[in-house]
Short mmCIF file of C-alpha atoms in Angstrom, two decimals:
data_model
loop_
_atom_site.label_atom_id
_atom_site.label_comp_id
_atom_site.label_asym_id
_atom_site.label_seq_id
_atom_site.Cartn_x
_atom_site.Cartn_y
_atom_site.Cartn_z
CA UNK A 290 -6.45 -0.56 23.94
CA UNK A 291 -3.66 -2.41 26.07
CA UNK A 292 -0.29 -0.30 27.10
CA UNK A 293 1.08 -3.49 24.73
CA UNK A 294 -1.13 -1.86 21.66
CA UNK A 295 -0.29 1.77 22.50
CA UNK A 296 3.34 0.95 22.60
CA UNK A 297 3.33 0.08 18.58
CA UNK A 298 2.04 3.33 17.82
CA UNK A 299 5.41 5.23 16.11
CA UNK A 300 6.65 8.73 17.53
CA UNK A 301 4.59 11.77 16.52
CA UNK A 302 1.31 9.90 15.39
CA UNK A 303 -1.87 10.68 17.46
CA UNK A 304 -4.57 9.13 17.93
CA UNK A 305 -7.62 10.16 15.05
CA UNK A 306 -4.90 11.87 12.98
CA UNK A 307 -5.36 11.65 9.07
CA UNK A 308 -1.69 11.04 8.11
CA UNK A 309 -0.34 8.27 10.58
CA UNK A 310 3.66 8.16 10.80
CA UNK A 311 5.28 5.02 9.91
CA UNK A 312 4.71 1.70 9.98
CA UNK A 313 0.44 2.65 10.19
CA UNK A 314 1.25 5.13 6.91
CA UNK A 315 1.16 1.71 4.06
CA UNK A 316 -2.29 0.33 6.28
CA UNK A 317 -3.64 3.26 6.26
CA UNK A 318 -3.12 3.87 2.49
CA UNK A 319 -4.88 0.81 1.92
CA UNK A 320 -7.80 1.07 3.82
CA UNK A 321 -7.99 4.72 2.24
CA UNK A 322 -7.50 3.05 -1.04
CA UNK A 323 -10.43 0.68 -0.23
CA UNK A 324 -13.02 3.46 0.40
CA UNK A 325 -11.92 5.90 -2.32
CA UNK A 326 -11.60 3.39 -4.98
CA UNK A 327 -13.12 -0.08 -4.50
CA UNK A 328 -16.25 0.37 -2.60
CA UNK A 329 -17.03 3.90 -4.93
CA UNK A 330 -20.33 2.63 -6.29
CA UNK A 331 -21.44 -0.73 -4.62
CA UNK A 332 -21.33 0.34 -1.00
CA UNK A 333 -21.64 3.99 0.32
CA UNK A 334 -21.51 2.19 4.21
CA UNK A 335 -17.89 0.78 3.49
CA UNK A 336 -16.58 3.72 1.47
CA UNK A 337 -17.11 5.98 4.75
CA UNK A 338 -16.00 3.32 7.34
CA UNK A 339 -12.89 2.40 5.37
CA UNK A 340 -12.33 6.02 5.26
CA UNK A 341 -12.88 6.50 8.68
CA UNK A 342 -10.35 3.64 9.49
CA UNK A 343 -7.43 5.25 7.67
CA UNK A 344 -7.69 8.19 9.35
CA UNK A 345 -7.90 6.50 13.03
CA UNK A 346 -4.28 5.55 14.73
CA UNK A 347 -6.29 3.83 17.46
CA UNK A 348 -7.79 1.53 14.54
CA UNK A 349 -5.23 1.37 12.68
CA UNK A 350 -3.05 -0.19 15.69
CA UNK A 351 -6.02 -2.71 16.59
CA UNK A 352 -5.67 -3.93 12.82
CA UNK A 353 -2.22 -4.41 13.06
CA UNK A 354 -2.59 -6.79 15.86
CA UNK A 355 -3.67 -9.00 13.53
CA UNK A 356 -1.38 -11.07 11.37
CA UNK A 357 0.04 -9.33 8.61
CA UNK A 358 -2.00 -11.22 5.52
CA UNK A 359 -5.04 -10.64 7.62
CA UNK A 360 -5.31 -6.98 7.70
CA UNK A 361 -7.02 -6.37 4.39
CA UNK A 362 -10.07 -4.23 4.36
CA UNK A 363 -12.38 -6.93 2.99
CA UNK A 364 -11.18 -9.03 6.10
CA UNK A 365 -11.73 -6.85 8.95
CA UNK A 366 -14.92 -5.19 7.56
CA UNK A 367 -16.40 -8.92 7.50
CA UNK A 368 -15.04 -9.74 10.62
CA UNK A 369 -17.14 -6.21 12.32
CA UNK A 370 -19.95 -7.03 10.08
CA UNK A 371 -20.00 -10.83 11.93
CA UNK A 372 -20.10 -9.03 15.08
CA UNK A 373 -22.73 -6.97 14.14
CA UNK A 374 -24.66 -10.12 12.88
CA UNK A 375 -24.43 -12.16 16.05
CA UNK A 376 -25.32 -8.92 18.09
CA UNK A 377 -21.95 -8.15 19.73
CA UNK A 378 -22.23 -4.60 18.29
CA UNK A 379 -25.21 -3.94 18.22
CA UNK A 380 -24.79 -0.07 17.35
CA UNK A 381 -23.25 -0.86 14.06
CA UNK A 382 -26.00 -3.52 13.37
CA UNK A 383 -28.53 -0.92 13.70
CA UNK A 384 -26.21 1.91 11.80
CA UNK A 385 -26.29 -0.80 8.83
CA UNK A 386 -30.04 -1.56 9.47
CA UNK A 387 -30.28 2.56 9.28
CA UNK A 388 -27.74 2.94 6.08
CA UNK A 389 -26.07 5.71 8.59
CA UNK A 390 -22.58 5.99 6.83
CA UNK A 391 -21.75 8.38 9.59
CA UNK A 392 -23.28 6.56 12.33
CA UNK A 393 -21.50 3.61 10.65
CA UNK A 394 -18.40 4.70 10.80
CA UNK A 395 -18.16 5.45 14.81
CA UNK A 396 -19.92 2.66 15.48
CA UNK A 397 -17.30 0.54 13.24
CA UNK A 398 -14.18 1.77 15.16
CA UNK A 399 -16.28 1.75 18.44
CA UNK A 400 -16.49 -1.77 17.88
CA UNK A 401 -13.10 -2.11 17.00
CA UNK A 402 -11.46 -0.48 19.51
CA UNK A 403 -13.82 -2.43 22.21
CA UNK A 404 -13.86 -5.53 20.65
CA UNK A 405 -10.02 -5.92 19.09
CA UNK A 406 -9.41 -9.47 20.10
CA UNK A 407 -12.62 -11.06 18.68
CA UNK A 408 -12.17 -9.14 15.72
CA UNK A 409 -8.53 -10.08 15.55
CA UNK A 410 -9.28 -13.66 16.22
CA UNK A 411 -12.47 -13.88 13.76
CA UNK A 412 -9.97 -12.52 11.24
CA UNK A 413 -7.33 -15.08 11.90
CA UNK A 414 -9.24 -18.26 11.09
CA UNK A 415 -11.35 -16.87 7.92
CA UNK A 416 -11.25 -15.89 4.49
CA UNK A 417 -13.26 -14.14 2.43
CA UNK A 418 -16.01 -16.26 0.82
CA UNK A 419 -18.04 -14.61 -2.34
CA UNK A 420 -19.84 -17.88 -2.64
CA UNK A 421 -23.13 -17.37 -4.65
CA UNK A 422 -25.11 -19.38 -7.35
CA UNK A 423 -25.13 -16.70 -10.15
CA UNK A 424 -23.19 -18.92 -12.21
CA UNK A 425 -25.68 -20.93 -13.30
CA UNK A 426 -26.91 -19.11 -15.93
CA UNK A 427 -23.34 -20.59 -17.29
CA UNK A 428 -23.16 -23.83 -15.47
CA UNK A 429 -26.44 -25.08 -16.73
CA UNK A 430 -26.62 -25.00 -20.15
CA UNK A 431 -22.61 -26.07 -20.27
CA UNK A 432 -23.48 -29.27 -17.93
CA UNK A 433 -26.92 -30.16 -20.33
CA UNK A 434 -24.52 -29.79 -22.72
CA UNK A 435 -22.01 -32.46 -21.46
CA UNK A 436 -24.63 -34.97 -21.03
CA UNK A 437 -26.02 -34.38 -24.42
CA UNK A 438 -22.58 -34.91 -25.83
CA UNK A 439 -21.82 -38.77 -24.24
CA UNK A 440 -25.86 -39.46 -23.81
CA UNK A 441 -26.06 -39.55 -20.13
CA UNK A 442 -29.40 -39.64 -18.65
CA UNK A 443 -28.40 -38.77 -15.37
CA UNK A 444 -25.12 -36.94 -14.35
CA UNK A 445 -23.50 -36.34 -10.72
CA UNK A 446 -22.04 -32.94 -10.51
CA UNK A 447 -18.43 -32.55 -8.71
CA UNK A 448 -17.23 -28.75 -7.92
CA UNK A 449 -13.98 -27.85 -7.19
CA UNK A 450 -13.15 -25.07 -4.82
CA UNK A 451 -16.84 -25.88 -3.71
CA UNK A 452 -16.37 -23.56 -0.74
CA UNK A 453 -20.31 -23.48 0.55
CA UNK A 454 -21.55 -25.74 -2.42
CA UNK A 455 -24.05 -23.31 -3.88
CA UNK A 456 -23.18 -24.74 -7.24
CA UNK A 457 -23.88 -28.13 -6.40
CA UNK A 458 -27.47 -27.23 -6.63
CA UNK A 459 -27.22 -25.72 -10.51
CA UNK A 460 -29.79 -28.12 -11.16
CA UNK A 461 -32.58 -26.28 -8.94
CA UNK A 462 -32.35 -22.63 -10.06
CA UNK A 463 -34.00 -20.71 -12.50
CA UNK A 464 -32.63 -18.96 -15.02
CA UNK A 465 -34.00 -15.99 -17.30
CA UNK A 466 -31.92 -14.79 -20.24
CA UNK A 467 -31.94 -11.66 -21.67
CA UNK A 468 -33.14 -12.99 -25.29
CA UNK A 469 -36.26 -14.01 -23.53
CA UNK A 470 -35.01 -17.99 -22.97
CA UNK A 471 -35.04 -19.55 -19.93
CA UNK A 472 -34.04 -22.52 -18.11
CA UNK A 473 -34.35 -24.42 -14.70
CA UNK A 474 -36.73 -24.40 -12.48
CA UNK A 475 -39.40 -21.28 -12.91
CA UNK A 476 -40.60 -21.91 -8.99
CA UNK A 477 -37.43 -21.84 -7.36
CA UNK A 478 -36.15 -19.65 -4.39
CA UNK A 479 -33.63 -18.90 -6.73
CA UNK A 480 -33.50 -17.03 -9.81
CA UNK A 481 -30.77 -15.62 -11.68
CA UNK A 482 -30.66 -13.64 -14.47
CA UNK A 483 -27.80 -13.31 -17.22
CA UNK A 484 -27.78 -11.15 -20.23
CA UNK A 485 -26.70 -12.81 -23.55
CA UNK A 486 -23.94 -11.24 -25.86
CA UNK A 487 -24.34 -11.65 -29.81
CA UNK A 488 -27.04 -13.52 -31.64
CA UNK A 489 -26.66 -17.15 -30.68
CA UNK A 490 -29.17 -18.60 -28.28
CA UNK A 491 -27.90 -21.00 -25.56
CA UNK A 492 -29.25 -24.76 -26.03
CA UNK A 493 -32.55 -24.98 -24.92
CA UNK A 494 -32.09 -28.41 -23.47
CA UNK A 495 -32.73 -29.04 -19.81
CA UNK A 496 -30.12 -31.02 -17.70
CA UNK A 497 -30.65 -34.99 -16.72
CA UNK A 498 -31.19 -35.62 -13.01
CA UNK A 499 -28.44 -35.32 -10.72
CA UNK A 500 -27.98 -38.01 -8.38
CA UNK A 501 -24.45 -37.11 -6.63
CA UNK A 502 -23.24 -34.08 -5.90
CA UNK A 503 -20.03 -33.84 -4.27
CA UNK A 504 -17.85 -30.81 -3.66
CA UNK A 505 -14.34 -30.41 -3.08
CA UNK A 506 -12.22 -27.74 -0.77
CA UNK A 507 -9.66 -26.96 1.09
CA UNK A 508 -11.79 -25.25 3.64
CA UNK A 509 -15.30 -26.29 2.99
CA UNK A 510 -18.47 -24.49 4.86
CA UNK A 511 -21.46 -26.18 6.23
CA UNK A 512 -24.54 -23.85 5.50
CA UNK A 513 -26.33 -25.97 8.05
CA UNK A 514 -23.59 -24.59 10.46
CA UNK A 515 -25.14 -21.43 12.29
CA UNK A 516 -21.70 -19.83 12.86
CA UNK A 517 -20.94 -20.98 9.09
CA UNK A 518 -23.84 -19.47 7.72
CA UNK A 519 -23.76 -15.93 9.45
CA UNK A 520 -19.91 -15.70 8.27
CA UNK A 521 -20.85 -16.54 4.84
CA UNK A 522 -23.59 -12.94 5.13
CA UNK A 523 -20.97 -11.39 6.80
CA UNK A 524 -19.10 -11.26 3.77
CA UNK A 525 -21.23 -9.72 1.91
CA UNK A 526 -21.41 -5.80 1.61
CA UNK A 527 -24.12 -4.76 4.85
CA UNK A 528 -25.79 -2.57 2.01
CA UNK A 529 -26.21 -4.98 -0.73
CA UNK A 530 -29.73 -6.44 0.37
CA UNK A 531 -30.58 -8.12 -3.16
CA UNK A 532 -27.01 -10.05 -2.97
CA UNK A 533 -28.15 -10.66 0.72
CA UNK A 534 -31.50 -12.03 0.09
CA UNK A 535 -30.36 -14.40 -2.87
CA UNK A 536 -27.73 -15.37 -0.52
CA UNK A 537 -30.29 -16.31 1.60
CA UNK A 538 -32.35 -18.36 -0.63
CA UNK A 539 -29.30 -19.82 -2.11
CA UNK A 540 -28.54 -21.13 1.62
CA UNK A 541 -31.68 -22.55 2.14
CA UNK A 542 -31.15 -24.03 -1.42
CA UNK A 543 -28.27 -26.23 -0.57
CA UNK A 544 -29.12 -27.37 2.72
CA UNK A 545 -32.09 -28.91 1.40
CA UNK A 546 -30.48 -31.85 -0.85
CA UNK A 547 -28.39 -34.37 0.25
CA UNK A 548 -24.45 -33.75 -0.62
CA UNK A 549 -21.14 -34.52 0.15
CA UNK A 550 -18.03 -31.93 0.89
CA UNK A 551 -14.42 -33.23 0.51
CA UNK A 552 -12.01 -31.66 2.54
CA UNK A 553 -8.94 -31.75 0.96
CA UNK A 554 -6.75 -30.43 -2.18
CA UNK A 555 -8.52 -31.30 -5.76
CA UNK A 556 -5.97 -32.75 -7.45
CA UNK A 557 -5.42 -35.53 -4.47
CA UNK A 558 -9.25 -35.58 -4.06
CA UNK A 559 -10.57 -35.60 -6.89
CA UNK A 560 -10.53 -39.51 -7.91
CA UNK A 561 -12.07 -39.91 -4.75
CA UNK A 562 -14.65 -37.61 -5.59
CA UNK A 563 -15.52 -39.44 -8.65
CA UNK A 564 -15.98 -42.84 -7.44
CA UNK A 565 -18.83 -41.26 -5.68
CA UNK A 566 -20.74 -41.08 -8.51
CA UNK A 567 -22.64 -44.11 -9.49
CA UNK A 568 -21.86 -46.16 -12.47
CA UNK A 569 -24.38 -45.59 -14.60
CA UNK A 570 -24.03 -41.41 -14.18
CA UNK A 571 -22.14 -39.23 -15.86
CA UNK A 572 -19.47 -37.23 -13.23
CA UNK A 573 -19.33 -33.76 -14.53
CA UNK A 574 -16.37 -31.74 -12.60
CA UNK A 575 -16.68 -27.93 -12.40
CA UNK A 576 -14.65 -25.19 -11.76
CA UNK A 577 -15.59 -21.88 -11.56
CA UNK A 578 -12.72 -19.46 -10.89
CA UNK A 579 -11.24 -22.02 -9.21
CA UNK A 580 -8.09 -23.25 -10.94
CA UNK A 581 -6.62 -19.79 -11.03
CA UNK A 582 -5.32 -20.64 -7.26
CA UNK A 583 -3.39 -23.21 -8.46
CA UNK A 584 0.56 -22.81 -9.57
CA UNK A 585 0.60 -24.12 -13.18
CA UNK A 586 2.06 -27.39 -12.00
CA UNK A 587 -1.18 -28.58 -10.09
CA UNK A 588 -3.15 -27.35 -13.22
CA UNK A 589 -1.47 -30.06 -15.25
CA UNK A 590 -1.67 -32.83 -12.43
CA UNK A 591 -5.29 -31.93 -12.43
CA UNK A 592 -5.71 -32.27 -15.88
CA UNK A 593 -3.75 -35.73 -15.42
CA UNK A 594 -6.35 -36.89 -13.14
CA UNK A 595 -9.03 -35.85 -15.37
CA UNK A 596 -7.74 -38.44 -17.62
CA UNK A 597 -6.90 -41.07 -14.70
CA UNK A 598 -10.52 -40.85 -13.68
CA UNK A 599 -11.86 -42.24 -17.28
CA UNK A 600 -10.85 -45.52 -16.47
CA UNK A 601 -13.72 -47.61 -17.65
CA UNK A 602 -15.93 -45.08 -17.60
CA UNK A 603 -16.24 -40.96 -19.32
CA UNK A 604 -16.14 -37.79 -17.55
CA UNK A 605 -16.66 -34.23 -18.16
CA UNK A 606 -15.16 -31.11 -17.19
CA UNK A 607 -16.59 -28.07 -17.51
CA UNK A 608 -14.52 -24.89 -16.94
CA UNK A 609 -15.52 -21.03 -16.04
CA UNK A 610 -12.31 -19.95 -15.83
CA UNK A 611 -9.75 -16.71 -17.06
CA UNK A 612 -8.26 -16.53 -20.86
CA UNK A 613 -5.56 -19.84 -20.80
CA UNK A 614 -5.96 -20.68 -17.16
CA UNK A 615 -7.87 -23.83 -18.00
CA UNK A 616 -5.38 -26.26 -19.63
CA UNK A 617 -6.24 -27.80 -22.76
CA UNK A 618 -8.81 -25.56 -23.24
CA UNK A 619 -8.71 -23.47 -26.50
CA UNK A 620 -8.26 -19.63 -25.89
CA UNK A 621 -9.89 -18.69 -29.09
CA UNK A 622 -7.09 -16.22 -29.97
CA UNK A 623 -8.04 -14.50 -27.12
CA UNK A 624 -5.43 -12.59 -24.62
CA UNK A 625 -4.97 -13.33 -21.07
CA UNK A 626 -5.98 -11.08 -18.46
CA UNK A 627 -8.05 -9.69 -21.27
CA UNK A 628 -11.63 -9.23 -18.70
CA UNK A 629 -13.24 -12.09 -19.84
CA UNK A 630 -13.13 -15.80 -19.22
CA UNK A 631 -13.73 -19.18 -21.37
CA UNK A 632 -16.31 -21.58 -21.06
CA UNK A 633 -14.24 -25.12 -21.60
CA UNK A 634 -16.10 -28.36 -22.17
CA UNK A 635 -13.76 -31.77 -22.03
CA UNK A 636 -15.23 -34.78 -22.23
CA UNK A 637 -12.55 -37.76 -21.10
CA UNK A 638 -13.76 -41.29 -22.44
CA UNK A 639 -10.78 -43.81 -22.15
CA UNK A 640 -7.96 -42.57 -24.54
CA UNK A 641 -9.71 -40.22 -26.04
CA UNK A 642 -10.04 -36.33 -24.71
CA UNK A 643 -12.07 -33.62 -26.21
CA UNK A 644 -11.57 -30.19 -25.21
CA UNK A 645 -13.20 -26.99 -26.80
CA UNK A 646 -14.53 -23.40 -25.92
CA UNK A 647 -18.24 -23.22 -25.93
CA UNK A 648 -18.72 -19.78 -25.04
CA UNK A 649 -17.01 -16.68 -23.33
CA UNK A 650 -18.44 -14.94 -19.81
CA UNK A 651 -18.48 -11.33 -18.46
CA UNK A 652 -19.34 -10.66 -14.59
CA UNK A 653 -18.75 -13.96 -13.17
CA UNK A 654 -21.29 -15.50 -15.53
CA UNK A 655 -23.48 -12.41 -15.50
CA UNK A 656 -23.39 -11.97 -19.58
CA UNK A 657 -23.10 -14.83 -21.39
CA UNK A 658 -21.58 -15.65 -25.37
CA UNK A 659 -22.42 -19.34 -26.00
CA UNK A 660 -20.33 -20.08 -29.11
CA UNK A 661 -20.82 -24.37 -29.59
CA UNK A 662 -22.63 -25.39 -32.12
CA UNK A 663 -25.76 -27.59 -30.53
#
């Protein structure tokens, strides 16, 4: 580290200590919290490097070199695990390869400590992405559904908060349900399972052809970017190799159908995003988790341009999103923040708007209610 970096380490702290003094003592907490709490379970590699990290004042300095809203475990721990991936640290790519949680955890501050600026810098101009296509076993029945509803015989398929635009290609997946139904495509790279909760079958109806698909994002990422691509796996837990490999095929997925990725907010893009669609196809607009970003004010204006859009011709929304997050959308009685979401379904035609719950989710579409009658 620099004489700059060893200078912001507060009176009395030294360095591998397990109770830093100061400003290090909230960071550390955190990164502590991380490993004891949210990694318990799904990743024994980050539990023991996120403890490790808490209880190093060298690391914890090198993490505070970075801006304050980028210092979050799920940040840095992508930003090493890029590293790793493009063979900058190659000791913690083969402590991952080896599922080492020891060996993981030197090599992780190692890295850190030689490394500070890339990591800092990879950290400054990313987020965490979670992008994945395991909401299809929700997406595609709700979409089929949409069509069947206005008799469209071919829709184009609009996401918002598209990020990679893994759902763009909802279409091209297969999907097994618990209750022994299924849907998609049985060949593809792709398959997804979701469980179904109660006794009502989803529709069995497959979805028209999609001729558009267009996504929408502030920050949109090309799979068919290298760098892109390996920061999109670098997100993902290094001992999660099922997500991994889906990831993978999901990837490949995408980049091999033509589409279109909007850079800009929804609620000014989104008209454009619709006259990309051709006449004669339905535009079905999905969000999945997405809306919950926006202040209730933008929720509204994007409901407004929902109806904008109809002019001349429908459009459907379809909505995977948190108990009365979705506006217009019924709740069902249901409480907010009560660990489930809504399925919405709106279907815009001229004056007339049509908004109902078809079904609640679990898991990010994992388990599946479909309540509309079909």
């Amino acid at each position: 580290m620099s004489s700059t970096g060893e200078n912001r380490l507060d009176a009395g702290a030294t360095a591998g200590s397990a109770a830093p003094a100061g400003r290090a003592r909230p960071l550390a907490h955190a990164y502590r919290r991380f490993g004891e709490v949210d990694a318990v379970g799904t990743s024994p590699l980050y539990e023991r490097i996120a403890v490790a990290l808490s209880e190093s004042d060298e690391a914890l300095r090198a993490i505070e070199t970075a801006p304050a809203r980028k210092r979050h475990p799920t940040l840095i721990l992508a930003a090493l695990h890029d590293l790793a991936l493009a063979g900058r640290a190659p000791a913690l790519a083969a402590a991952y390869a080896a599922a080492d949680g020891d060996a993981a955890a030197s090599a992780a501050i190692d890295a850190l400590l030689r490394s500070t600026d890339s990591v800092v810098a990879i950290a400054a101009r990313r987020k965490p992405r979670t992008d994945e296509t395991g909401h299809g076993g929700v997406l595609y029945p709700a979409i089929a559904e949409a069509a069947q509803r206005v008799g469209a015989k071919a829709v184009g398929l609009i996401d918002v908060g598209c990020s990679a635009g893994l759902n763009l290609t909802v279409d091209r997946v297969g999907i097994t349900y618990s209750n022994g139904q299924s849907l998609g495509d049985p060949s593809s790279p792709v398959q997804l399972s979701t469980s179904i909760v109660g006794d009502r079958p989803v529709p069995p109806r497959a979805m028209p052809e999609v001729v558009a698909r267009v996504g929408i994002d502030i920050d949109p990422v090309d799979v068919t970017d290298p760098d892109e691509a390996r920061w999109l796996r670098a997100c993902l837990w290094p001992d999660q190799p099922e997500r991994s490999a889906r990831l993978e095929a999901e990837m490949a997925l995408a980049a091999s159908v033509p589409r279109l990725l909007l850079h800009g907010d929804a609620v000014e893009v989104l008209p454009d995003a619709v006259s990309r669609v051709p006449a004669d196809a339905l535009p079905v607009v999905t969000t999945t988790w997405a809306l919950s970003r926006f202040p209730l004010e933008s929720r509204l204006r994007f409901l407004q341009r929902l109806d904008e859009a109809t002019a001349g011709r429908a459009v459907a929304w379809v909505s995977a999103e948190g108990v009365g997050v979705a506006p217009a959308i019924p709740t069902l009685g249901d409480r907010r923040a009560s660990g489930h979401s809504i399925i919405g379904l709106a279907v815009f035609d001229g004056s007339v708007r049509k908004a109902e719950a078809i079904g609640r989710c679990w898991s990010r579409g994992r388990m599946l209610a479909w309540l509309a009658d079909s």
